[in-house]
Amino acid sequence: MTAERDEILQAVSSAVLAVTRHLSVREVLQVIVRSAQRLLDARYAALGVPDDDGSFAEFVAEGITDKQWDAIGPLPRQHGMLGAMLCEAAPIRLADLREDPRFEWWPKAHPVMKDFLGVPILDGGQVLGIIFLANKRTPGGFTEADQDLLTLFAAHAAIALANARLYERGRELAMLEERNRVARELHDAVTQKLFSLRLTAQAAATMLESAPDRAAVELERVQRLAGEALTELRAVIVELRPAELDRHGLAETLRKHVRMLDRLHSSVFTFEAGELPAMDSAVEVAVLRVAQESLHNALRHSGAGRVSVRLAYEGGKLSLSVQDDGTGFEQGGSRGLGLVSMKDRAESVGGVMTVTSALSQGTTVRVEVGV
């Protein structure tokens, strides 16, 4: 037992070390899962952090390849055994998961799991997450001693996870304060530019007939001031970059947004993304905003039953596609869908946006940006 205690302390230590190295919550979760899998000699291990919408804000697993994950599909929802663990907030140990009445089903590509051990990660009375193991490599399945060991590990993991969350929230608050400071400064600068722009335009208007040469000079100044104001407004957009992009990156931020829409609305929303390279902050913000506006349009105006979003990196270009099967519209007409604003966003980062639509044939918005 002394050797086991030493092993668990070493496993917990690695999770706590992950926090002290200023890693993200997701990285801390991965350290916890790997430690538990190794500690209890399980083939599969996973940890889910519940959200408020019936799914999981974070879900990490060991023993499943990326290819298997792609085949399995979307993250699990809070149903079946996972839902029971969240509701009961107590350890569950089973010789065969499939024989328990709380078990419901797996996706077709999901690996077969038999012996099962799951415990909640608790902070007081709050369930921070659930950690579970399946298919113990040592014959005989999980024992009562295994359950005690994982429960002890989960108690220490709760501290590591709570600390990681506090660190991330503190970092986000600091970033938000800095963004607000920069935004205030930029707002003042943009306001001054626009005030000068208005006065110069008024002066040019009064000179058009009496002094056209001077009016032309003033109009050139209007053009210059407008360009400077636009540059500063774009800087504001970059500085007000959503915190989710810093935490999760473009693909995961957009995935979470699409998943939320799928839960909240009767239309079916799907998301697909390939592997993306590192990209400029302004590009991420512009593509995210175009995607969000396109999804908003599909919800408000198209009556679509299905909306699909795809992100891909091909031939040195990032491509975004938002496609719906809604009512569509006659191109060339003005529908007030913010298409001009979306096009400007794409072009502000050197991208190209195209819209394909026809009555009763849905709408597709595409953006391509070199990265």
GROMACS .gro file of C-alpha atoms in nm:
model
  371
    1MET     CA    1   0.000   0.000   0.000
    2THR     CA    2   0.293   0.232   0.071
    3ALA     CA    3   0.415   0.188  -0.287
    4GLU     CA    4   0.066   0.272  -0.416
    5ARG     CA    5   0.052   0.584  -0.200
    6ASP     CA    6   0.390   0.694  -0.333
    7GLU     CA    7   0.265   0.637  -0.688
    8ILE     CA    8  -0.051   0.841  -0.637
    9LEU     CA    9   0.145   1.125  -0.480
   10GLN     CA   10   0.375   1.125  -0.780
   11ALA     CA   11   0.075   1.127  -1.017
   12VAL     CA   12  -0.092   1.412  -0.830
   13SER     CA   13   0.238   1.599  -0.823
   14SER     CA   14   0.257   1.595  -1.203
   15ALA     CA   15  -0.094   1.744  -1.223
   16VAL     CA   16  -0.006   2.017  -0.974
   17LEU     CA   17   0.318   2.083  -1.163
   18ALA     CA   18   0.111   2.139  -1.477
   19VAL     CA   19  -0.064   2.424  -1.297
   20THR     CA   20   0.259   2.579  -1.171
   21ARG     CA   21   0.393   2.576  -1.528
   22HIS     CA   22   0.099   2.801  -1.619
   23LEU     CA   23  -0.062   2.550  -1.851
   24SER     CA   24  -0.425   2.578  -1.960
   25VAL     CA   25  -0.714   2.398  -1.793
   26ARG     CA   26  -0.729   2.156  -2.087
   27GLU     CA   27  -0.363   2.066  -2.046
   28VAL     CA   28  -0.415   2.008  -1.674
   29LEU     CA   29  -0.709   1.781  -1.756
   30GLN     CA   30  -0.489   1.581  -1.992
   31VAL     CA   31  -0.222   1.541  -1.724
   32ILE     CA   32  -0.486   1.419  -1.478
   33VAL     CA   33  -0.630   1.166  -1.723
   34ARG     CA   34  -0.292   1.025  -1.823
   35SER     CA   35  -0.190   0.998  -1.459
   36ALA     CA   36  -0.509   0.812  -1.364
   37GLN     CA   37  -0.480   0.578  -1.662
   38ARG     CA   38  -0.122   0.490  -1.572
   39LEU     CA   39  -0.193   0.470  -1.199
   40LEU     CA   40  -0.473   0.215  -1.234
   41ASP     CA   41  -0.347   0.036  -1.547
   42ALA     CA   42  -0.657   0.110  -1.755
   43ARG     CA   43  -0.681   0.086  -2.131
   44TYR     CA   44  -0.921   0.381  -2.153
   45ALA     CA   45  -0.946   0.694  -1.941
   46ALA     CA   46  -1.149   1.011  -1.982
   47LEU     CA   47  -1.242   1.327  -1.796
   48GLY     CA   48  -1.541   1.547  -1.871
   49VAL     CA   49  -1.615   1.894  -1.739
   50PRO     CA   50  -1.991   1.961  -1.766
   51ASP     CA   51  -2.140   2.280  -1.906
   52ASP     CA   52  -2.483   2.429  -1.839
   53ASP     CA   53  -2.635   2.320  -2.170
   54GLY     CA   54  -2.648   1.943  -2.131
   55SER     CA   55  -2.307   1.871  -2.281
   56PHE     CA   56  -1.942   1.907  -2.177
   57ALA     CA   57  -1.733   2.223  -2.184
   58GLU     CA   58  -1.419   2.007  -2.193
   59PHE     CA   59  -1.374   1.636  -2.259
   60VAL     CA   60  -1.036   1.467  -2.285
   61ALA     CA   61  -0.955   1.099  -2.322
   62GLU     CA   62  -0.663   0.859  -2.341
   63GLY     CA   63  -0.654   0.530  -2.531
   64ILE     CA   64  -0.851   0.660  -2.831
   65THR     CA   65  -0.671   0.777  -3.146
   66ASP     CA   66  -0.752   1.097  -3.334
   67LYS     CA   67  -0.888   0.884  -3.618
   68GLN     CA   68  -1.122   0.705  -3.378
   69TRP     CA   69  -1.236   1.039  -3.233
   70ASP     CA   70  -1.323   1.164  -3.582
   71ALA     CA   71  -1.523   0.848  -3.647
   72ILE     CA   72  -1.704   0.867  -3.310
   73GLY     CA   73  -1.830   1.218  -3.385
   74PRO     CA   74  -1.945   1.500  -3.153
   75LEU     CA   75  -1.866   1.514  -2.782
   76PRO     CA   76  -2.096   1.311  -2.558
   77ARG     CA   77  -2.394   1.473  -2.394
   78GLN     CA   78  -2.496   1.437  -2.030
   79HIS     CA   79  -2.696   1.118  -2.072
   80GLY     CA   80  -2.666   0.754  -1.973
   81MET     CA   81  -2.388   0.667  -1.731
   82LEU     CA   82  -2.221   1.009  -1.765
   83GLY     CA   83  -2.547   1.180  -1.673
   84ALA     CA   84  -2.597   0.943  -1.380
   85MET     CA   85  -2.250   1.019  -1.245
   86LEU     CA   86  -2.312   1.392  -1.266
   87CYS     CA   87  -2.649   1.356  -1.096
   88GLU     CA   88  -2.547   1.113  -0.823
   89ALA     CA   89  -2.200   1.265  -0.758
   90ALA     CA   90  -2.078   0.931  -0.621
   91PRO     CA   91  -1.829   0.664  -0.737
   92ILE     CA   92  -1.956   0.393  -0.971
   93ARG     CA   93  -1.774   0.059  -1.018
   94LEU     CA   94  -1.910  -0.204  -1.256
   95ALA     CA   95  -1.798  -0.544  -1.379
   96ASP     CA   96  -1.971  -0.479  -1.713
   97LEU     CA   97  -2.090  -0.131  -1.802
   98ARG     CA   98  -2.324  -0.261  -2.073
   99GLU     CA   99  -2.534  -0.458  -1.824
  100ASP     CA  100  -2.616  -0.158  -1.606
  101PRO     CA  101  -2.969  -0.015  -1.666
  102ARG     CA  102  -2.825   0.339  -1.668
  103PHE     CA  103  -2.618   0.258  -1.974
  104GLU     CA  104  -2.789   0.368  -2.296
  105TRP     CA  105  -2.577   0.344  -2.611
  106TRP     CA  106  -2.249   0.428  -2.782
  107PRO     CA  107  -2.185   0.571  -3.127
  108LYS     CA  108  -2.107   0.300  -3.381
  109ALA     CA  109  -1.731   0.370  -3.386
  110HIS     CA  110  -1.701   0.387  -3.004
  111PRO     CA  111  -1.465   0.125  -2.855
  112VAL     CA  112  -1.629  -0.151  -2.652
  113MET     CA  113  -1.588  -0.093  -2.279
  114LYS     CA  114  -1.659  -0.356  -2.017
  115ASP     CA  115  -1.527  -0.313  -1.662
  116PHE     CA  116  -1.579   0.047  -1.552
  117LEU     CA  117  -1.475   0.277  -1.269
  118GLY     CA  118  -1.587   0.638  -1.242
  119VAL     CA  119  -1.564   0.901  -0.970
  120PRO     CA  120  -1.671   1.266  -0.952
  121ILE     CA  121  -1.417   1.545  -0.907
  122LEU     CA  122  -1.574   1.755  -0.633
  123ASP     CA  123  -1.511   2.104  -0.502
  124GLY     CA  124  -1.729   2.109  -0.192
  125GLY     CA  125  -2.072   2.016  -0.324
  126GLN     CA  126  -1.997   2.123  -0.682
  127VAL     CA  127  -1.909   1.864  -0.946
  128LEU     CA  128  -1.610   2.006  -1.135
  129GLY     CA  129  -1.593   1.701  -1.358
  130ILE     CA  130  -1.608   1.325  -1.377
  131ILE     CA  131  -1.315   1.094  -1.434
  132PHE     CA  132  -1.367   0.739  -1.546
  133LEU     CA  133  -1.160   0.440  -1.647
  134ALA     CA  134  -1.251   0.131  -1.848
  135ASN     CA  135  -1.103  -0.207  -1.938
  136LYS     CA  136  -0.840  -0.266  -1.671
  137ARG     CA  137  -0.542  -0.441  -1.829
  138THR     CA  138  -0.488  -0.660  -1.524
  139PRO     CA  139  -0.740  -0.948  -1.522
  140GLY     CA  140  -1.026  -0.927  -1.277
  141GLY     CA  141  -1.148  -0.574  -1.337
  142PHE     CA  142  -1.137  -0.281  -1.098
  143THR     CA  143  -1.128  -0.354  -0.726
  144GLU     CA  144  -1.254  -0.169  -0.419
  145ALA     CA  145  -0.894  -0.066  -0.354
  146ASP     CA  146  -0.883   0.082  -0.707
  147GLN     CA  147  -1.196   0.281  -0.629
  148ASP     CA  148  -1.046   0.417  -0.306
  149LEU     CA  149  -0.727   0.508  -0.490
  150LEU     CA  150  -0.909   0.689  -0.773
  151THR     CA  151  -1.133   0.871  -0.523
  152LEU     CA  152  -0.824   0.994  -0.337
  153PHE     CA  153  -0.665   1.095  -0.667
  154ALA     CA  154  -0.981   1.282  -0.770
  155ALA     CA  155  -0.978   1.481  -0.446
  156HIS     CA  156  -0.627   1.605  -0.521
  157ALA     CA  157  -0.711   1.655  -0.889
  158ALA     CA  158  -0.994   1.887  -0.780
  159ILE     CA  159  -0.738   2.117  -0.622
  160ALA     CA  160  -0.526   2.117  -0.936
  161LEU     CA  161  -0.827   2.183  -1.157
  162ALA     CA  162  -0.967   2.458  -0.935
  163ASN     CA  163  -0.627   2.628  -0.927
  164ALA     CA  164  -0.594   2.607  -1.306
  165ARG     CA  165  -0.937   2.765  -1.347
  166LEU     CA  166  -0.848   3.045  -1.108
  167TYR     CA  167  -0.526   3.108  -1.297
  168GLU     CA  168  -0.705   3.124  -1.632
  169ARG     CA  169  -0.975   3.354  -1.497
  170GLY     CA  170  -0.710   3.584  -1.350
  171ARG     CA  171  -0.526   3.589  -1.680
  172GLU     CA  172  -0.848   3.662  -1.869
  173LEU     CA  173  -0.933   3.949  -1.633
  174ALA     CA  174  -0.587   4.098  -1.680
  175MET     CA  175  -0.618   4.065  -2.057
  176LEU     CA  176  -0.966   4.217  -2.050
  177GLU     CA  177  -0.847   4.514  -1.846
  178GLU     CA  178  -0.562   4.570  -2.091
  179ARG     CA  179  -0.797   4.541  -2.387
  180ASN     CA  180  -1.036   4.793  -2.233
  181ARG     CA  181  -0.750   5.035  -2.170
  182VAL     CA  182  -0.625   5.007  -2.528
  183ALA     CA  183  -0.980   5.029  -2.663
  184ARG     CA  184  -1.042   5.352  -2.468
  185GLU     CA  185  -0.725   5.505  -2.606
  186LEU     CA  186  -0.808   5.396  -2.959
  187HIS     CA  187  -1.165   5.518  -2.921
  188ASP     CA  188  -1.036   5.865  -2.830
  189ALA     CA  189  -0.801   5.865  -3.129
  190VAL     CA  190  -1.074   5.749  -3.369
  191THR     CA  191  -1.319   6.009  -3.234
  192GLN     CA  192  -1.066   6.286  -3.299
  193LYS     CA  193  -1.005   6.157  -3.652
  194LEU     CA  194  -1.376   6.145  -3.731
  195PHE     CA  195  -1.429   6.496  -3.593
  196SER     CA  196  -1.148   6.628  -3.814
  197LEU     CA  197  -1.291   6.432  -4.105
  198ARG     CA  198  -1.632   6.594  -4.064
  199LEU     CA  199  -1.491   6.948  -4.041
  200THR     CA  200  -1.269   6.896  -4.346
  201ALA     CA  201  -1.560   6.758  -4.549
  202GLN     CA  202  -1.773   7.058  -4.453
  203ALA     CA  203  -1.495   7.297  -4.555
  204ALA     CA  204  -1.454   7.122  -4.891
  205ALA     CA  205  -1.827   7.145  -4.956
  206THR     CA  206  -1.829   7.525  -4.907
  207MET     CA  207  -1.534   7.566  -5.149
  208LEU     CA  208  -1.660   7.352  -5.437
  209GLU     CA  209  -1.797   7.648  -5.633
  210SER     CA  210  -1.585   7.941  -5.513
  211ALA     CA  211  -1.244   7.769  -5.485
  212PRO     CA  212  -1.247   7.427  -5.652
  213ASP     CA  213  -0.867   7.390  -5.630
  214ARG     CA  214  -0.870   7.437  -5.251
  215ALA     CA  215  -1.173   7.207  -5.230
  216ALA     CA  216  -0.974   6.937  -5.411
  217VAL     CA  217  -0.693   6.972  -5.153
  218GLU     CA  218  -0.942   6.939  -4.870
  219LEU     CA  219  -1.099   6.632  -5.031
  220GLU     CA  220  -0.757   6.468  -5.051
  221ARG     CA  221  -0.723   6.535  -4.679
  222VAL     CA  222  -1.065   6.375  -4.623
  223GLN     CA  223  -0.946   6.061  -4.801
  224ARG     CA  224  -0.629   6.047  -4.591
  225LEU     CA  225  -0.814   6.097  -4.262
  226ALA     CA  226  -1.070   5.831  -4.358
  227GLY     CA  227  -0.788   5.585  -4.423
  228GLU     CA  228  -0.627   5.660  -4.086
  229ALA     CA  229  -0.961   5.622  -3.906
  230LEU     CA  230  -1.021   5.286  -4.078
  231THR     CA  231  -0.676   5.164  -3.975
  232GLU     CA  232  -0.739   5.256  -3.613
  233LEU     CA  233  -1.085   5.097  -3.615
  234ARG     CA  234  -0.930   4.773  -3.740
  235ALA     CA  235  -0.681   4.795  -3.455
  236VAL     CA  236  -0.974   4.823  -3.212
  237ILE     CA  237  -1.122   4.504  -3.357
  238VAL     CA  238  -0.796   4.316  -3.309
  239GLU     CA  239  -0.750   4.445  -2.954
  240LEU     CA  240  -1.104   4.337  -2.868
  241ARG     CA  241  -1.027   3.984  -2.982
  242PRO     CA  242  -1.259   3.739  -2.804
  243ALA     CA  243  -1.097   3.571  -2.504
  244GLU     CA  244  -1.214   3.232  -2.637
  245LEU     CA  245  -0.972   3.265  -2.929
  246ASP     CA  246  -0.680   3.296  -2.688
  247ARG     CA  247  -0.797   2.993  -2.490
  248HIS     CA  248  -0.906   2.759  -2.765
  249GLY     CA  249  -0.804   2.895  -3.106
  250LEU     CA  250  -1.028   2.959  -3.406
  251ALA     CA  251  -1.144   2.604  -3.480
  252GLU     CA  252  -1.244   2.513  -3.124
  253THR     CA  253  -1.405   2.853  -3.059
  254LEU     CA  254  -1.619   2.819  -3.370
  255ARG     CA  255  -1.693   2.453  -3.290
  256LYS     CA  256  -1.828   2.553  -2.947
  257HIS     CA  257  -2.039   2.831  -3.102
  258VAL     CA  258  -2.190   2.594  -3.360
  259ARG     CA  259  -2.253   2.330  -3.093
  260MET     CA  260  -2.435   2.587  -2.879
  261LEU     CA  261  -2.659   2.687  -3.173
  262ASP     CA  262  -2.733   2.320  -3.240
  263ARG     CA  263  -2.849   2.274  -2.882
  264LEU     CA  264  -3.059   2.591  -2.870
  265HIS     CA  265  -3.240   2.574  -3.203
  266SER     CA  266  -3.446   2.320  -3.393
  267SER     CA  267  -3.225   2.350  -3.703
  268VAL     CA  268  -2.936   2.104  -3.728
  269PHE     CA  269  -2.594   2.271  -3.713
  270THR     CA  270  -2.279   2.078  -3.801
  271PHE     CA  271  -1.912   2.171  -3.789
  272GLU     CA  272  -1.608   2.028  -3.962
  273ALA     CA  273  -1.247   2.145  -3.939
  274GLY     CA  274  -0.916   2.015  -4.062
  275GLU     CA  275  -0.579   2.087  -3.906
  276LEU     CA  276  -0.509   2.461  -3.915
  277PRO     CA  277  -0.174   2.642  -3.900
  278ALA     CA  278  -0.089   2.929  -3.665
  279MET     CA  279  -0.233   3.248  -3.806
  280ASP     CA  280  -0.243   3.621  -3.748
  281SER     CA  281  -0.477   3.744  -3.474
  282ALA     CA  282  -0.662   3.975  -3.712
  283VAL     CA  283  -0.735   3.684  -3.950
  284GLU     CA  284  -0.884   3.473  -3.670
  285VAL     CA  285  -1.105   3.760  -3.554
  286ALA     CA  286  -1.225   3.843  -3.906
  287VAL     CA  287  -1.306   3.482  -3.999
  288LEU     CA  288  -1.483   3.418  -3.667
  289ARG     CA  289  -1.699   3.731  -3.706
  290VAL     CA  290  -1.794   3.646  -4.065
  291ALA     CA  291  -1.889   3.294  -3.956
  292GLN     CA  292  -2.098   3.424  -3.665
  293GLU     CA  293  -2.278   3.679  -3.886
  294SER     CA  294  -2.346   3.411  -4.149
  295LEU     CA  295  -2.490   3.178  -3.886
  296HIS     CA  296  -2.703   3.462  -3.747
  297ASN     CA  297  -2.839   3.526  -4.098
  298ALA     CA  298  -2.918   3.159  -4.148
  299LEU     CA  299  -3.113   3.152  -3.822
  300ARG     CA  300  -3.300   3.480  -3.865
  301HIS     CA  301  -3.373   3.488  -4.234
  302SER     CA  302  -3.332   3.157  -4.416
  303GLY     CA  303  -3.566   2.915  -4.239
  304ALA     CA  304  -3.297   2.651  -4.288
  305GLY     CA  305  -3.333   2.299  -4.154
  306ARG     CA  306  -2.959   2.230  -4.180
  307VAL     CA  307  -2.660   2.460  -4.157
  308SER     CA  308  -2.305   2.333  -4.205
  309VAL     CA  309  -1.982   2.511  -4.121
  310ARG     CA  310  -1.644   2.402  -4.255
  311LEU     CA  311  -1.292   2.531  -4.186
  312ALA     CA  312  -1.000   2.403  -4.390
  313TYR     CA  313  -0.643   2.489  -4.481
  314GLU     CA  314  -0.557   2.412  -4.839
  315GLY     CA  315  -0.289   2.547  -5.071
  316GLY     CA  316  -0.167   2.810  -4.826
  317LYS     CA  317  -0.517   2.947  -4.772
  318LEU     CA  318  -0.764   2.929  -4.486
  319SER     CA  319  -1.114   2.868  -4.618
  320LEU     CA  320  -1.445   2.911  -4.435
  321SER     CA  321  -1.776   2.784  -4.570
  322VAL     CA  322  -2.118   2.840  -4.412
  323GLN     CA  323  -2.392   2.662  -4.608
  324ASP     CA  324  -2.766   2.642  -4.537
  325ASP     CA  325  -3.059   2.476  -4.711
  326GLY     CA  326  -3.296   2.768  -4.649
  327THR     CA  327  -3.507   2.991  -4.869
  328GLY     CA  328  -3.213   3.167  -5.032
  329PHE     CA  329  -3.249   3.502  -5.208
  330GLU     CA  330  -3.206   3.665  -5.545
  331GLN     CA  331  -2.849   3.787  -5.571
  332GLY     CA  332  -2.809   4.152  -5.649
  333GLY     CA  333  -3.100   4.250  -5.426
  334SER     CA  334  -3.047   4.412  -5.085
  335ARG     CA  335  -3.170   4.203  -4.794
  336GLY     CA  336  -2.999   4.389  -4.512
  337LEU     CA  337  -2.798   4.082  -4.413
  338GLY     CA  338  -2.478   4.271  -4.339
  339LEU     CA  339  -2.312   4.121  -4.645
  340VAL     CA  340  -2.120   4.442  -4.713
  341SER     CA  341  -1.986   4.445  -4.356
  342MET     CA  342  -1.887   4.078  -4.383
  343LYS     CA  343  -1.715   4.142  -4.715
  344ASP     CA  344  -1.526   4.434  -4.563
  345ARG     CA  345  -1.413   4.215  -4.273
  346ALA     CA  346  -1.277   3.953  -4.511
  347GLU     CA  347  -1.103   4.210  -4.730
  348SER     CA  348  -0.951   4.385  -4.426
  349VAL     CA  349  -0.723   4.081  -4.380
  350GLY     CA  350  -0.659   4.027  -4.750
  351GLY     CA  351  -0.938   3.773  -4.794
  352VAL     CA  352  -1.208   3.723  -5.054
  353MET     CA  353  -1.572   3.654  -4.972
  354THR     CA  354  -1.823   3.509  -5.215
  355VAL     CA  355  -2.195   3.448  -5.162
  356THR     CA  356  -2.389   3.195  -5.367
  357SER     CA  357  -2.767   3.191  -5.332
  358ALA     CA  358  -3.092   3.149  -5.523
  359LEU     CA  359  -3.457   3.137  -5.423
  360SER     CA  360  -3.545   2.803  -5.259
  361GLN     CA  361  -3.187   2.680  -5.306
  362GLY     CA  362  -3.018   2.794  -4.986
  363THR     CA  363  -2.715   3.014  -4.936
  364THR     CA  364  -2.343   2.951  -4.915
  365VAL     CA  365  -2.095   3.205  -4.779
  366ARG     CA  366  -1.728   3.135  -4.855
  367VAL     CA  367  -1.418   3.318  -4.737
  368GLU     CA  368  -1.060   3.249  -4.843
  369VAL     CA  369  -0.762   3.414  -4.674
  370GLY     CA  370  -0.394   3.356  -4.734
  371VAL     CA  371  -0.216   3.262  -4.410
   0.00000   0.00000   0.00000
